Amino acid sequence: MKLLIASDIHGSATWCRRLMDAVSRETPDRIVLLGDVLYHGPRNDLPEGYAPKEVAAMLNEVAESIVAVRGNCDAEVDQMVLDFPCMADYATLVDGDATLFCTHGHVWSPERMPLLPSGAAFLSGHTHVKVNEDVRMRVNDGVLVPARGEGVGVAGDDVRTIRLVNPGSVSIPKDGSHSFALYENGEFELVQW
């Protein structure tokens, strides 16, 4: 299974067009949108080419391929103009033995994950900063939290390795470059423009 994973378009038609070019070039089986699709939100400046209606039209052309989750800037009115479900807090995809937990990052986050098996991937956006690394998480009160400090991993601790992937932001990067991620054959790759 090949996935193109994107987050934080924030209504930018300029950058959504670039994303659609990447979809045409990469021909993924599915497009995973990790939230904040149409609205820029009160904390962000207007992104280049802000045109939410144009973004909706572009995405609706590939609606059958999209798996999307709700971001903190998404609202019920967005669902009225998008032809794919986008209001769930998370989605889980399975590729063979691999579990991919997809969320925006404001409900479930790298600091507080649901109980995922070791080797699973946690995909989130929200921070607008790219990440692709393994992290050690431990079970604490029914959730996974970062495994830090002395004594972590001692006998009795339930420590799990989770692949943490944040594709960065399509339109408002906070780490210097616009980006998305690809997943294929169990591997993630960050792609920058």
Coordinates of C-alpha atoms in Angstrom, one line a residue:
M1 CA 0.0 0.0 0.0
K2 CA 1.3 3.4 -0.9
L3 CA 0.1 6.5 1.0
L4 CA 0.6 10.2 0.5
I5 CA 0.2 11.8 3.9
A6 CA -0.4 15.6 4.3
S7 CA -1.4 18.0 7.0
D8 CA -2.3 21.6 7.7
I9 CA -3.3 22.8 4.2
H10 CA -5.1 25.6 5.9
G11 CA -7.1 26.7 2.9
S12 CA -4.1 27.5 0.6
A13 CA -5.1 26.8 -3.0
T14 CA -1.5 27.6 -4.0
W15 CA 0.0 24.8 -1.9
C16 CA -3.0 22.4 -2.4
R17 CA -2.2 22.6 -6.2
R18 CA 1.4 21.6 -5.4
L19 CA 0.0 18.7 -3.3
M20 CA -2.3 17.6 -6.2
D21 CA 0.7 17.6 -8.5
A22 CA 2.5 15.3 -6.0
V23 CA -0.6 13.1 -5.9
S24 CA -0.5 12.8 -9.7
R25 CA 3.2 12.1 -9.7
E26 CA 3.3 9.6 -6.8
T27 CA -0.1 7.8 -7.6
P28 CA -0.8 6.7 -4.0
D29 CA -3.4 4.2 -3.2
R30 CA -4.8 6.5 -0.5
I31 CA -4.3 10.2 0.5
V32 CA -4.2 10.7 4.2
L33 CA -5.1 14.2 5.4
L34 CA -4.3 14.8 9.1
G35 CA -6.6 17.8 9.6
D36 CA -6.7 21.6 9.3
V37 CA -7.8 21.4 5.7
L38 CA -9.8 24.6 4.9
Y39 CA -9.5 27.2 7.6
H40 CA -6.3 29.0 8.6
G41 CA -7.3 29.5 12.3
P42 CA -7.0 32.5 14.5
R43 CA -3.4 31.8 15.4
N44 CA -2.1 31.7 11.8
D45 CA -1.6 34.4 9.2
L46 CA -3.5 33.8 6.0
P47 CA -1.4 31.4 3.9
E48 CA -0.3 32.2 0.4
G49 CA -3.3 31.8 -2.0
Y50 CA -5.9 31.4 0.7
A51 CA -9.0 30.1 -1.1
P52 CA -10.8 27.4 0.8
K53 CA -13.5 26.9 -1.9
E54 CA -10.8 26.1 -4.4
V55 CA -9.1 23.7 -2.0
A56 CA -12.4 21.9 -1.4
A57 CA -13.0 21.6 -5.2
M58 CA -9.5 20.1 -5.7
L59 CA -9.8 17.6 -2.9
N60 CA -13.3 16.6 -3.9
E61 CA -11.9 15.5 -7.3
V62 CA -10.0 12.8 -5.4
A63 CA -12.5 12.2 -2.5
E64 CA -12.7 8.5 -3.1
S65 CA -9.0 8.2 -2.3
I66 CA -9.0 10.3 0.9
V67 CA -8.9 9.2 4.5
A68 CA -9.2 12.4 6.7
V69 CA -9.3 13.3 10.3
R70 CA -10.4 16.5 12.0
G71 CA -7.9 19.2 13.0
N72 CA -8.4 21.9 15.6
C73 CA -9.2 24.4 12.9
D74 CA -11.8 22.2 11.2
A75 CA -15.5 22.6 11.8
E76 CA -18.8 20.9 10.9
V77 CA -19.4 23.5 8.2
D78 CA -16.3 22.1 6.4
Q79 CA -18.0 18.7 6.1
M80 CA -20.8 20.4 4.2
V81 CA -18.5 21.3 1.3
L82 CA -16.1 18.2 1.4
D83 CA -17.2 15.0 -0.3
F84 CA -15.2 12.8 2.1
P85 CA -15.6 12.2 5.9
C86 CA -13.4 14.6 7.8
M87 CA -14.8 14.9 11.4
A88 CA -13.3 11.9 13.2
D89 CA -10.6 12.5 15.8
Y90 CA -8.6 9.6 14.4
A91 CA -8.5 6.8 11.8
T92 CA -6.6 3.6 11.9
L93 CA -5.1 2.0 8.8
V94 CA -3.7 -1.5 8.6
D95 CA -1.1 -2.6 6.1
G96 CA -0.3 -6.2 6.7
D97 CA 1.1 -6.4 10.2
A98 CA 1.6 -2.6 10.4
T99 CA -0.9 -0.4 12.4
L100 CA -1.0 3.3 11.4
F101 CA -2.9 5.5 13.8
C102 CA -3.8 8.8 12.1
T103 CA -4.8 11.9 14.1
H104 CA -4.3 15.7 13.9
G105 CA -2.3 16.0 17.2
H106 CA -4.5 18.1 19.4
V107 CA -6.6 15.3 21.0
W108 CA -4.1 12.4 20.8
S109 CA -0.5 13.7 20.6
P110 CA 3.2 12.5 20.7
E111 CA 2.9 13.2 24.5
R112 CA -0.2 11.1 25.0
M113 CA -1.0 8.3 22.6
P114 CA -3.6 5.6 22.7
L115 CA -2.4 2.1 23.5
L116 CA -0.7 1.0 20.3
P117 CA 1.3 -2.1 19.8
S118 CA 5.1 -1.9 19.6
G119 CA 6.0 -1.2 16.0
A120 CA 2.9 0.8 15.2
A121 CA 3.1 4.2 13.6
F122 CA 1.6 7.4 15.1
L123 CA 0.8 9.9 12.4
S124 CA 0.0 13.5 13.3
G125 CA 0.3 17.1 12.1
H126 CA -0.7 20.1 14.2
T127 CA 2.8 21.4 15.0
H128 CA 3.8 22.1 11.4
V129 CA 7.2 20.6 12.1
K130 CA 8.4 17.4 10.3
V131 CA 9.3 14.3 12.3
N132 CA 10.1 10.7 11.2
E133 CA 11.7 8.8 14.1
D134 CA 11.2 5.9 16.5
V135 CA 10.2 6.9 20.0
R136 CA 10.0 4.9 23.2
M137 CA 6.7 5.1 24.9
R138 CA 5.5 3.5 28.2
V139 CA 2.1 2.5 29.4
N140 CA 0.8 4.9 32.1
D141 CA -2.9 5.0 33.3
G142 CA -4.1 3.4 30.1
V143 CA -2.3 5.6 27.6
L144 CA 1.2 5.7 26.1
V145 CA 3.5 8.5 27.4
P146 CA 7.1 9.2 26.5
A147 CA 9.5 6.9 28.2
R148 CA 12.1 9.3 29.7
G149 CA 14.4 9.4 32.6
E150 CA 16.0 6.9 35.0
G151 CA 14.4 3.6 35.7
V152 CA 12.5 3.5 32.4
G153 CA 12.6 0.0 30.9
V154 CA 13.2 -1.7 34.2
A155 CA 11.6 -5.1 34.8
G156 CA 7.8 -4.7 34.8
D157 CA 7.6 -1.6 32.7
D158 CA 5.7 -1.9 29.5
V159 CA 7.8 0.1 27.0
R160 CA 6.9 0.2 23.4
T161 CA 8.7 1.5 20.3
I162 CA 6.4 3.6 18.1
R163 CA 7.3 5.2 14.8
L164 CA 6.4 8.9 15.1
V165 CA 5.6 10.7 11.8
N166 CA 4.6 14.3 11.3
P167 CA 4.5 15.3 7.6
G168 CA 5.0 19.0 8.5
S169 CA 2.7 21.5 6.9
V170 CA 1.7 21.8 3.3
S171 CA 1.1 25.6 3.5
I172 CA 2.4 27.1 6.8
P173 CA 5.6 25.3 7.8
K174 CA 7.2 26.2 11.1
D175 CA 10.4 24.5 10.2
G176 CA 11.3 26.3 7.0
S177 CA 10.0 24.0 4.2
H178 CA 6.6 23.0 2.9
S179 CA 6.2 19.2 3.0
F180 CA 4.3 15.9 3.0
A181 CA 5.2 12.3 3.7
L182 CA 5.0 9.1 1.7
Y183 CA 4.5 5.6 3.1
E184 CA 5.3 2.5 1.0
N185 CA 6.5 -1.0 1.9
G186 CA 6.5 -0.2 5.6
E187 CA 8.8 2.8 5.2
F188 CA 8.1 6.5 5.7
E189 CA 9.8 9.3 3.7
L190 CA 9.5 13.1 4.2
V191 CA 9.2 15.1 1.0
Q192 CA 10.0 18.8 0.9
W193 CA 9.3 21.4 -1.7

